[in-house]
PDB file of C-alpha atoms and ligand atoms in Angstrom:
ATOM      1  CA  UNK A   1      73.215 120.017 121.895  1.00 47.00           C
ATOM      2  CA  UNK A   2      74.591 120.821 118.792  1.00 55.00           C
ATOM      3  CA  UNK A   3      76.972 118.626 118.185  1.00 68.00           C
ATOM      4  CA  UNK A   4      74.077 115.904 118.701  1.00 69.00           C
ATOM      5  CA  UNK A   5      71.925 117.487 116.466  1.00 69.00           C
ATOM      6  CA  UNK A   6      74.741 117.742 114.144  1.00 75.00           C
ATOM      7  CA  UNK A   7      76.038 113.785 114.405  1.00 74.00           C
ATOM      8  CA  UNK A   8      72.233 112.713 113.621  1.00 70.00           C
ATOM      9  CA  UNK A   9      71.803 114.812 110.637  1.00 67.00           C
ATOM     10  CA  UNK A  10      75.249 113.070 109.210  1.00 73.00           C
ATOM     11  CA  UNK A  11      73.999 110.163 109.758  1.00 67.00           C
ATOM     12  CA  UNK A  12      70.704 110.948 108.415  1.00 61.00           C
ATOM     13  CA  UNK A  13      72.273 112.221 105.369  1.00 64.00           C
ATOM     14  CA  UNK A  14      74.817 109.348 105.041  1.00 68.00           C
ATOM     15  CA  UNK A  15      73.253 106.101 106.260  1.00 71.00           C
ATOM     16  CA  UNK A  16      71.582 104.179 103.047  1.00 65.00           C
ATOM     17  CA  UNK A  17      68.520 103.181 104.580  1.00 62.00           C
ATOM     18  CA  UNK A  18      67.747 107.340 104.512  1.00 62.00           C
ATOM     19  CA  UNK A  19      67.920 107.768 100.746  1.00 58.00           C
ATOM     20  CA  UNK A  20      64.257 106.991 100.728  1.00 54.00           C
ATOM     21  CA  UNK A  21      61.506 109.195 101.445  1.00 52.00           C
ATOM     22  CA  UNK A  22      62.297 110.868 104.689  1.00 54.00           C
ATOM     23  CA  UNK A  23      59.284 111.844 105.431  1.00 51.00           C
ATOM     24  CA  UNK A  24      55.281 110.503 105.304  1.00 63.00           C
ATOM     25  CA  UNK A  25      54.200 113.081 102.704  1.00 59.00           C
ATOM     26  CA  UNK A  26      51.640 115.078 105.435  1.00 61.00           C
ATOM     27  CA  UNK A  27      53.278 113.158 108.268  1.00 89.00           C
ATOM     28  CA  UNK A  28      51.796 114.903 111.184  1.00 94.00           C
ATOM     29  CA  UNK A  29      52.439 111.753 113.658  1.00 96.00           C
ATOM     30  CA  UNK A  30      56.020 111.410 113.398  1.00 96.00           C
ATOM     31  CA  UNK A  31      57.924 110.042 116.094  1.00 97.00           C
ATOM     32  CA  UNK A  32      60.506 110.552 118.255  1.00 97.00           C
ATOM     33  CA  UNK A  33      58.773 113.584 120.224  1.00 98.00           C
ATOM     34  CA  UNK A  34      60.067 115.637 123.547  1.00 98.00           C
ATOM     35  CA  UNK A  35      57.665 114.388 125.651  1.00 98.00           C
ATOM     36  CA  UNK A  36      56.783 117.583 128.097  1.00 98.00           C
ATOM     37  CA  UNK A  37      56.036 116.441 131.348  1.00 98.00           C
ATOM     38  CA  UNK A  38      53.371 119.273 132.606  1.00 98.00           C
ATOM     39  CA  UNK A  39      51.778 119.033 129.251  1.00 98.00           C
ATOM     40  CA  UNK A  40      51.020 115.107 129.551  1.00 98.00           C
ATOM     41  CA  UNK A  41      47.362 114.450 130.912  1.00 98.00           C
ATOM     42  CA  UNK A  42      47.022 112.098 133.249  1.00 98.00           C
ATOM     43  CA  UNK A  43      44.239 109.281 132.457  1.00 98.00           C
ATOM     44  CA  UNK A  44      42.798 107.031 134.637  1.00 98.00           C
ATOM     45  CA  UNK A  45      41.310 104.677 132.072  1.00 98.00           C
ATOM     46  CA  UNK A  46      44.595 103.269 131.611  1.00 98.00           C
ATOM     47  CA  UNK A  47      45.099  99.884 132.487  1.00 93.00           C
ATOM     48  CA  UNK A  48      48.563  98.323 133.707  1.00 93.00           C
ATOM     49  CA  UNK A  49      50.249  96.884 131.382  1.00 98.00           C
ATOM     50  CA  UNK A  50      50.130  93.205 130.709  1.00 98.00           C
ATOM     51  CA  UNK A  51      53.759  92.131 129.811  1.00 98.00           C
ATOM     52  CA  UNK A  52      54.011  88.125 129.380  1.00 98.00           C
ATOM     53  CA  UNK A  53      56.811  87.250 127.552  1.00 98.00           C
ATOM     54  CA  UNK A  54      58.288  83.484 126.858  1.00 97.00           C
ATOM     55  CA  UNK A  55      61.900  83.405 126.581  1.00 96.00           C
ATOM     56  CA  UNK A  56      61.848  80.273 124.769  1.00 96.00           C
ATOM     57  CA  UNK A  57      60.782  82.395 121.799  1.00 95.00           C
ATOM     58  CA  UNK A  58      64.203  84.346 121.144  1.00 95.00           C
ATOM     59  CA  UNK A  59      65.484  83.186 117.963  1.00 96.00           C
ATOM     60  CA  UNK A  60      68.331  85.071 116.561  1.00 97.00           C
ATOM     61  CA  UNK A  61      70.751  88.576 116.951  1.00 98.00           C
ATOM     62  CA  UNK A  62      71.682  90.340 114.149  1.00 97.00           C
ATOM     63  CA  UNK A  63      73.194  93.615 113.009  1.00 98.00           C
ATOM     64  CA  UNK A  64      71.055  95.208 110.472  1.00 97.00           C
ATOM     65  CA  UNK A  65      73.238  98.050 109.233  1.00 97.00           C
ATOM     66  CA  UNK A  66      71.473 100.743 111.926  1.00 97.00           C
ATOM     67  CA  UNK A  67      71.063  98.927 115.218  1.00 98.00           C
ATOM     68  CA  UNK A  68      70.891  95.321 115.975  1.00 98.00           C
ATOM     69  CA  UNK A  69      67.578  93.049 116.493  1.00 98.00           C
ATOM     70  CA  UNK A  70      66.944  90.344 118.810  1.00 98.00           C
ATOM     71  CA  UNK A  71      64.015  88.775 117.029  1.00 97.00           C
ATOM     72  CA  UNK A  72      61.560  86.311 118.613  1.00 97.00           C
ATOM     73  CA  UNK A  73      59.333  83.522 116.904  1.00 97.00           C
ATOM     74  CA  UNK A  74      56.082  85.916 116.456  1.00 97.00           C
ATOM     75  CA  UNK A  75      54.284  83.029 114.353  1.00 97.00           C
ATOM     76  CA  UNK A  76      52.124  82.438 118.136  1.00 95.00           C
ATOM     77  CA  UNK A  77      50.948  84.391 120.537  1.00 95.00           C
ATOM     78  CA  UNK A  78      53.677  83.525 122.827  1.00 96.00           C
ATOM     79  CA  UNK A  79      55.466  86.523 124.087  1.00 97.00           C
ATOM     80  CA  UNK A  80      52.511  89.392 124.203  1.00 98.00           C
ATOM     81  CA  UNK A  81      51.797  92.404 124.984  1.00 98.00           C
ATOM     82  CA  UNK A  82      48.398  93.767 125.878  1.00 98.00           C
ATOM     83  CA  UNK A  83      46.413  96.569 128.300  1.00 98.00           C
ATOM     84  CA  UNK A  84      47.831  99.763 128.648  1.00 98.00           C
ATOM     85  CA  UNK A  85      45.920 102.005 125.744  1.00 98.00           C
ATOM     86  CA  UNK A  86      45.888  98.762 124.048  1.00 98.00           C
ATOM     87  CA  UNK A  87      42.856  97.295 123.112  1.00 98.00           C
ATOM     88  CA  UNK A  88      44.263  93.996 121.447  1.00 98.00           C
ATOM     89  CA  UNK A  89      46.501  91.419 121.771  1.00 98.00           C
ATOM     90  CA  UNK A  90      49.876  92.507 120.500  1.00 98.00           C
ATOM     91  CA  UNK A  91      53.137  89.929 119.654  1.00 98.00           C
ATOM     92  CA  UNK A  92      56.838  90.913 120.640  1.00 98.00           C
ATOM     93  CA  UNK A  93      58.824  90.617 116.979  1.00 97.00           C
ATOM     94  CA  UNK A  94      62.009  92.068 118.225  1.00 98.00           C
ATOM     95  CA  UNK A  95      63.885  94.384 119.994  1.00 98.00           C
ATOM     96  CA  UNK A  96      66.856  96.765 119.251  1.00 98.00           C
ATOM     97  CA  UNK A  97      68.187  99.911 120.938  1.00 98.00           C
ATOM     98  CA  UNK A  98      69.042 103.554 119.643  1.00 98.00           C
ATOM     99  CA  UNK A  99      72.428 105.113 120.689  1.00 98.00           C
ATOM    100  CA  UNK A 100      74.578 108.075 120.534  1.00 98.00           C
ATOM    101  CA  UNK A 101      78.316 108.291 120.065  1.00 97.00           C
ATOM    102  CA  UNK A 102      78.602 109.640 123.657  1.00 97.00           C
ATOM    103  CA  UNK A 103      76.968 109.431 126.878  1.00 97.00           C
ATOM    104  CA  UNK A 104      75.481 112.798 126.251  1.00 97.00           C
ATOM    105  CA  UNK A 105      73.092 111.812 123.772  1.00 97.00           C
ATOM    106  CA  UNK A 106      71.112 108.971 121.925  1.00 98.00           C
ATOM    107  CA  UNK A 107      67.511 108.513 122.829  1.00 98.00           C
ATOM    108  CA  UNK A 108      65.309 108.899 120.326  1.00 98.00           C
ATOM    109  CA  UNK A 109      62.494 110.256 122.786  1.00 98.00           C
ATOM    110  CA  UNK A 110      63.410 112.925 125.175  1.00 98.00           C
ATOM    111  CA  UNK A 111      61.606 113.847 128.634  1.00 98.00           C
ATOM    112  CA  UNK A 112      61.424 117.586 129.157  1.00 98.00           C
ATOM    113  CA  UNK A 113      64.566 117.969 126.229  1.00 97.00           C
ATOM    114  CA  UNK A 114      66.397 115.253 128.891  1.00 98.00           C
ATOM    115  CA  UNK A 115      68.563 112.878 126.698  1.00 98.00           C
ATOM    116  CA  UNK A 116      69.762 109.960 127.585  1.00 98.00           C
ATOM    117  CA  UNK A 117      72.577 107.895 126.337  1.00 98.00           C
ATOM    118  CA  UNK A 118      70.355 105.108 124.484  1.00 98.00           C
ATOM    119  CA  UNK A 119      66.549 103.528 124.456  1.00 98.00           C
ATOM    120  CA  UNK A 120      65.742 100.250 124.011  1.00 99.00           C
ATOM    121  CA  UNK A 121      62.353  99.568 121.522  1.00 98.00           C
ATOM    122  CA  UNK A 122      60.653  96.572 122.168  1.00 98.00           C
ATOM    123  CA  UNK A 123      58.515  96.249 118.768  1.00 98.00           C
ATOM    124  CA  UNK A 124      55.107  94.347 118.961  1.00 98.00           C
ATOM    125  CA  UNK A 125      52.563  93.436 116.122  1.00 98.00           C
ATOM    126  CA  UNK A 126      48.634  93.633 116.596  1.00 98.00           C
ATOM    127  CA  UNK A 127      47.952  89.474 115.958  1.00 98.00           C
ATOM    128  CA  UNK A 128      44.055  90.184 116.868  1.00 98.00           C
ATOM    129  CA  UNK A 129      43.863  92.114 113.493  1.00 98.00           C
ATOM    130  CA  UNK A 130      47.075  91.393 111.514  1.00 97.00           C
ATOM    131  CA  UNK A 131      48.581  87.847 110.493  1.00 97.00           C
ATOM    132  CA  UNK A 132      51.696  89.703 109.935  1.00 96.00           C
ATOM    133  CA  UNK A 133      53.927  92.225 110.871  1.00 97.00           C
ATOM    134  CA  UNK A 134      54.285  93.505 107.956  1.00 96.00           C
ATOM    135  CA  UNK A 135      50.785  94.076 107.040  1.00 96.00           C
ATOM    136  CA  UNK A 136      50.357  95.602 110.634  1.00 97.00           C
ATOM    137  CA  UNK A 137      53.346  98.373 110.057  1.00 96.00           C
ATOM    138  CA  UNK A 138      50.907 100.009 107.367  1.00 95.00           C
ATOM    139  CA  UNK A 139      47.775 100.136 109.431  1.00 95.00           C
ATOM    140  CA  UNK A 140      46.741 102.018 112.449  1.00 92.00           C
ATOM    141  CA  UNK A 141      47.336 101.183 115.339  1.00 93.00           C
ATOM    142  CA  UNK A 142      49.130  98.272 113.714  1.00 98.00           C
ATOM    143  CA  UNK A 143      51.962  98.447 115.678  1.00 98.00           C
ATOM    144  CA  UNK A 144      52.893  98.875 119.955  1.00 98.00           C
ATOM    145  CA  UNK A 145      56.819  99.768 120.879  1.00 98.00           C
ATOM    146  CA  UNK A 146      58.156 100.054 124.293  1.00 99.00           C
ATOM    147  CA  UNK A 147      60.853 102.619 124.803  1.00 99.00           C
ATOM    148  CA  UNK A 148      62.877 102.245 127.626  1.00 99.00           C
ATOM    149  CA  UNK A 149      65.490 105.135 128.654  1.00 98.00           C
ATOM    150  CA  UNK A 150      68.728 103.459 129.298  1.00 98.00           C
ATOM    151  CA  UNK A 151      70.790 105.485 131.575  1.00 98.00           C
ATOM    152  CA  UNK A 152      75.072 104.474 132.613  1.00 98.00           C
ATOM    153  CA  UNK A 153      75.303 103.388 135.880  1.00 98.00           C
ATOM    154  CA  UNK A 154      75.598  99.663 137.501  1.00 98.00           C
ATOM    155  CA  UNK A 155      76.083  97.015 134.905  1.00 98.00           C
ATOM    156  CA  UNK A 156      73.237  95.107 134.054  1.00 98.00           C
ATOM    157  CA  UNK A 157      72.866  91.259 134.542  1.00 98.00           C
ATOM    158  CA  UNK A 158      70.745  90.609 132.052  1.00 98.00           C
ATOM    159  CA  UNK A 159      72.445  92.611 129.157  1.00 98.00           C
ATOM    160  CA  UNK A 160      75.394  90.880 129.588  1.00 98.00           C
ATOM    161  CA  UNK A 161      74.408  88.332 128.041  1.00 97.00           C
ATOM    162  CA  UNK A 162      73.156  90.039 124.875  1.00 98.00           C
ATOM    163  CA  UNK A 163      76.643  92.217 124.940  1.00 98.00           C
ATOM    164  CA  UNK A 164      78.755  88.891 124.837  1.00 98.00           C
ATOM    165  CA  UNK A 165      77.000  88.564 121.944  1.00 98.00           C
ATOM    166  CA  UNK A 166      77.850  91.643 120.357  1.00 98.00           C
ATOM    167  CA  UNK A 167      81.455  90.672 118.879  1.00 98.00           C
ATOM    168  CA  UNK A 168      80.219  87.976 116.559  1.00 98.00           C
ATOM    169  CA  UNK A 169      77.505  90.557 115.034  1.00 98.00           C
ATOM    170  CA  UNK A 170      80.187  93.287 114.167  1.00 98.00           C
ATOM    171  CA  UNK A 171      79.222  94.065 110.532  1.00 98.00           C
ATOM    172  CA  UNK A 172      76.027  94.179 108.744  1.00 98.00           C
ATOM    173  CA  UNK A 173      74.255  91.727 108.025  1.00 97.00           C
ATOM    174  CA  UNK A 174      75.801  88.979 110.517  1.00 98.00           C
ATOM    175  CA  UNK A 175      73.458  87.102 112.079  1.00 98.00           C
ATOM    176  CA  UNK A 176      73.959  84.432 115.080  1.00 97.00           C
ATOM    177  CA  UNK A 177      71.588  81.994 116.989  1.00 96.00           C
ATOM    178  CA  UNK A 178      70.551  83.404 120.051  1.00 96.00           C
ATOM    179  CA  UNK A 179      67.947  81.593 122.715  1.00 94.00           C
ATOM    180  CA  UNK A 180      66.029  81.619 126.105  1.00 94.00           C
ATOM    181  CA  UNK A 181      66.542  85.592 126.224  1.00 96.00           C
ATOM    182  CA  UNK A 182      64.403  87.400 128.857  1.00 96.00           C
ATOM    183  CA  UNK A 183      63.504  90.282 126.863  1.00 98.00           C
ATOM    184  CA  UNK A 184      61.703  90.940 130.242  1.00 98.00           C
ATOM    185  CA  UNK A 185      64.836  91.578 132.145  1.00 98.00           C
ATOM    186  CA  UNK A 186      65.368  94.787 130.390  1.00 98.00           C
ATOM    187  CA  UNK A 187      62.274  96.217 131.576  1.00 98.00           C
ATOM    188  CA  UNK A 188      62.053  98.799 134.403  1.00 98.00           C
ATOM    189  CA  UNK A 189      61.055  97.725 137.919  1.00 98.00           C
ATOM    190  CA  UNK A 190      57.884  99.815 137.640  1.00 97.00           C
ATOM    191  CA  UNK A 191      55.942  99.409 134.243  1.00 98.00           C
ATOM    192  CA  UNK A 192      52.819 100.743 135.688  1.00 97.00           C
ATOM    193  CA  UNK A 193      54.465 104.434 134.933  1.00 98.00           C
ATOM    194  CA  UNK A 194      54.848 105.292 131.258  1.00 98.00           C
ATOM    195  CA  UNK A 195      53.796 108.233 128.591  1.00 98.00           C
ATOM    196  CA  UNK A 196      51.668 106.994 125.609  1.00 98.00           C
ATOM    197  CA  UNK A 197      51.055 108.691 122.611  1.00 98.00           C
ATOM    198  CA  UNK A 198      49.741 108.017 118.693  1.00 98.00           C
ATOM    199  CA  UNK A 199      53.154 108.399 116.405  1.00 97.00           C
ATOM    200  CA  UNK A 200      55.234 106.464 113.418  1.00 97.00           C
ATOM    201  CA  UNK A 201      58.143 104.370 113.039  1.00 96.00           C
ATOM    202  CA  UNK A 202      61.061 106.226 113.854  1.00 96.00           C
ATOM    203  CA  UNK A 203      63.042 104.561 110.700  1.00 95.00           C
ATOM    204  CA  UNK A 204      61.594 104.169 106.894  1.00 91.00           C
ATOM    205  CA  UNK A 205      58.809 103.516 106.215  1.00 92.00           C
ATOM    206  CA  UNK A 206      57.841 105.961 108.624  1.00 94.00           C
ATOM    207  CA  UNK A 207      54.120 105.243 108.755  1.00 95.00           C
ATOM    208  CA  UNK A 208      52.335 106.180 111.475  1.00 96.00           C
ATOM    209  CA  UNK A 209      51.052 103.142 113.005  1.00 97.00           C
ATOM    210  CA  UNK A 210      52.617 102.682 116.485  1.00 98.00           C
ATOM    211  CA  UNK A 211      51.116 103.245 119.955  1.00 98.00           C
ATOM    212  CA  UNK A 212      54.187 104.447 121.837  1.00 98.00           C
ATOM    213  CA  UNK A 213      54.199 103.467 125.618  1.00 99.00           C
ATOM    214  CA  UNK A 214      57.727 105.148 126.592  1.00 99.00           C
ATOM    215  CA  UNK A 215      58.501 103.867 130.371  1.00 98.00           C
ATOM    216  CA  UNK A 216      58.676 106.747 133.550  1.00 98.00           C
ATOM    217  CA  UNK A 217      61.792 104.626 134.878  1.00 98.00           C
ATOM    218  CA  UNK A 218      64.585 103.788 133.102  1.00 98.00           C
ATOM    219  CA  UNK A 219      67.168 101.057 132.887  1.00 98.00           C
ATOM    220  CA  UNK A 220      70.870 101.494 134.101  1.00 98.00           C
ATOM    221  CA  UNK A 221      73.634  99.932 132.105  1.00 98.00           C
ATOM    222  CA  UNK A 222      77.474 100.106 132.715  1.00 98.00           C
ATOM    223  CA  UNK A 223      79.727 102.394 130.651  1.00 98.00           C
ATOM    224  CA  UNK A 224      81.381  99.295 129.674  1.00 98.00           C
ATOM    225  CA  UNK A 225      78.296  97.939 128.601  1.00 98.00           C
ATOM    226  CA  UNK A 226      77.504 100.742 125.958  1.00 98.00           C
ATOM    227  CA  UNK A 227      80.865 100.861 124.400  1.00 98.00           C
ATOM    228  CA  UNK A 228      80.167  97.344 123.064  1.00 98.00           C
ATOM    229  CA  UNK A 229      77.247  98.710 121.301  1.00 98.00           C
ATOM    230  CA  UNK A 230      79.530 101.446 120.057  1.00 98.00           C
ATOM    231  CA  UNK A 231      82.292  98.933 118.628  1.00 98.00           C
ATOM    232  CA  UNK A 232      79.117  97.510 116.091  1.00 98.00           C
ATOM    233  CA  UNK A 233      79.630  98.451 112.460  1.00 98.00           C
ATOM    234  CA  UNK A 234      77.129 100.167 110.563  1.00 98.00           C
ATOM    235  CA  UNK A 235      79.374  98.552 107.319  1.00 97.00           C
ATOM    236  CA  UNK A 236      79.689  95.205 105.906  1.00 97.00           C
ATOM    237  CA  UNK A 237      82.734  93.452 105.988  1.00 96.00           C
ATOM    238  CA  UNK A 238      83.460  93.742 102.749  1.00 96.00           C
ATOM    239  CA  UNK A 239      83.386  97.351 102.614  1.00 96.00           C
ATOM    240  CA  UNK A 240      86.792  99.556 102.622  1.00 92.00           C
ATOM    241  CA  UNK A 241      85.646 101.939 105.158  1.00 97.00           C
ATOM    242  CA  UNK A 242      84.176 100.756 108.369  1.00 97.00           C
ATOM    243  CA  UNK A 243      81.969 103.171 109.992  1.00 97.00           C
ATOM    244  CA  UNK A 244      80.979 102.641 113.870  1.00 98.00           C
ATOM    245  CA  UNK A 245      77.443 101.868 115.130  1.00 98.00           C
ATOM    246  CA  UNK A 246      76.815 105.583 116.970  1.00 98.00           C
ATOM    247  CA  UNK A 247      74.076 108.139 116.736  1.00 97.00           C
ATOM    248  CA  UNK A 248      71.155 105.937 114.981  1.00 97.00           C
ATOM    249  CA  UNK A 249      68.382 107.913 116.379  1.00 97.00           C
ATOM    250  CA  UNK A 250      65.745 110.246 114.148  1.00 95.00           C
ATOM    251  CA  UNK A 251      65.604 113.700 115.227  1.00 93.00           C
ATOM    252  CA  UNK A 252      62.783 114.359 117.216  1.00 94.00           C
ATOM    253  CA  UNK A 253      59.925 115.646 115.334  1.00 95.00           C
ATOM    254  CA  UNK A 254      57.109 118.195 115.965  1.00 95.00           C
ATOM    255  CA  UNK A 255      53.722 117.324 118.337  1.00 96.00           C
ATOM    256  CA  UNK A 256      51.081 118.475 115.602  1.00 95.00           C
ATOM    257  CA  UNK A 257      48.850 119.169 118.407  1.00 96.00           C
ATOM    258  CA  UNK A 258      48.918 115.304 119.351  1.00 98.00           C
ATOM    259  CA  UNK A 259      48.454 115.182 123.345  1.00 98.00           C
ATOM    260  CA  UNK A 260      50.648 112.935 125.364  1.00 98.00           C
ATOM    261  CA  UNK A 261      49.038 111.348 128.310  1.00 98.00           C
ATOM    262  CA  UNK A 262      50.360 109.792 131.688  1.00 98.00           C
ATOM    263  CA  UNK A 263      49.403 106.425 133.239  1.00 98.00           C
ATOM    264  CA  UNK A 264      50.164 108.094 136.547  1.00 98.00           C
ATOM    265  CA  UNK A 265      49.897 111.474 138.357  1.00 95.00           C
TER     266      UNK A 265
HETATM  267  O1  LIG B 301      60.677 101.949 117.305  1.00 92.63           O
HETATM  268  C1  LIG B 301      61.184 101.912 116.212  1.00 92.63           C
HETATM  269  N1  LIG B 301      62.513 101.825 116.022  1.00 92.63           N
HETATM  270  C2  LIG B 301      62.881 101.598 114.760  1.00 92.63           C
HETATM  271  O2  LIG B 301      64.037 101.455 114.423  1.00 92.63           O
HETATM  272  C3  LIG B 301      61.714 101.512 113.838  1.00 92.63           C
HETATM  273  C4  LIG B 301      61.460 100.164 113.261  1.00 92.63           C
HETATM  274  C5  LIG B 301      61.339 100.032 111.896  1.00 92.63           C
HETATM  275  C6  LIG B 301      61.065  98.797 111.351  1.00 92.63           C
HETATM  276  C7  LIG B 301      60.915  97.688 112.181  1.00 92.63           C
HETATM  277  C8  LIG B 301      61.040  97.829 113.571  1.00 92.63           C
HETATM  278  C9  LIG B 301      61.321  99.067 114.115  1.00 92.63           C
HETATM  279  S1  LIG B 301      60.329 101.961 114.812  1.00 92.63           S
HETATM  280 ZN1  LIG B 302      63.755 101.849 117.521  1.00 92.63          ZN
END
């Protein structure tokens, strides 16, 4: 709607991180995308996915100004990712979730123009090729991020735990310890439906080195749930005007002829 369309552009316009270059000069694999369900081609050389992920890992929860990160200890192969379209071995570094000021909007991905109220990103590194993530966010297929629609309903278990941790993360830059998370729990029942496509980072730098796998089923969260996210701070503490955590999603962008296919029929 609108309005949404509206609230992201502020925040494009406003939040510091977009005073860069907004785009990828001759970015033609720019993500978020409407992915358009009768125009995704089913392909049966893709594998399951292979989701192993060691909760011993989880290190830390922090707020960095436009969502907040739980970040894992990516120095092993310990919490991986591979199959799918993957070909390689690919290390969860964090996740973080994207979402809107209302229940009517904030996934960055959309399924035939459906929004939903927030997506979570789980953000894996390619360790066959890359010794860091860094290096592996400027190179092709550098990069693999689950999306996972994230729709109100029952509460969730497993989030709870993350949201109790939400209050001591408030303003930028606060950081707190935070172990033995499941980053597993958040998935979906069924992870053998998703979309994948070629596309970018949906924050600068923008490059274009992520193989999105965005999941058929999504997750379902209590209202109560979400307005924790919503009482985050995109501002410091120090800061005279405190501005809340809502709408930190991209705009979706345009397909450039890039096909979308289905792990399922
Ligand atoms: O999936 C994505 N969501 C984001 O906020 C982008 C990002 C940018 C840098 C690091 C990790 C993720 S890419
Ligand atoms: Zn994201």
């Amino acid at each position: 709607c609108f309005k949404m369309q509206e609230a992201a552009e502020h925040n494009m316009k406003m939040h510091p991180m977009w005073q860069g270059p907004l785009t990828v000069p001759g970015g033609d694999h720019q993500s978020p995308i409407d992915i358009v369900v009768r125009k995704s081609v089913f392909d049966s050389e893709l594998k399951p996915l292979v989701i192993d992920y060691d909760p011993k890992t989880c290190q830390q929860i922090w707020n960095n100004g436009y969502s907040f990160l739980v970040e894992y200890d990516d120095t092993t192969d310990k919490s991986t990712l591979k199959g799918g379209p993957l070909q390689d071995t690919y290390r969860l570094c964090q996740f973080h979730f994207h979402w809107g000021e209302s229940n009517a909007w904030g996934s960055e991905h959309t399924v035939d123009r459906r929004l939903f109220p927030a997506e979570l990103h789980l953000v894996h590194w390619n360790s066959d090729k890359y010794s860091l993530f860094e290096e592996a966010v400027m190179e092709e297929n550098g990069l693999a991020v689950i999306g996972v629609f994230l729709k109100v309903g029952k509460r969730h278990e497993g989030l709870q735990k993350l949201v109790d941790a939400l209050p001591a993360i408030r303003h930028k830059s606060s950081v707190v310890e935070f172990n033995r998370f499941d980053a597993a729990c958040l998935l979906p029942t069924n992870t053998d439906d998703y979309w994948t496509y070629h596309g970018s980072l949906t924050t600068p730098p923008l490059t274009e080195s992520v193989s999105w796998i965005v999941m058929k089923q999504h997750i379902e969260v209590s209202h109560d749930q979400l307005a924790v996210f919503r009482s985050l701070l995109f501002t410091s503490a120090e800061e005279e005007v405190q501005k809340s955590m809502v709408n930190n999603f991209r705009v979706q962008q345009s397909l450039c002829g890039r096909t979308v296919r289905s792990s399922f029929t």
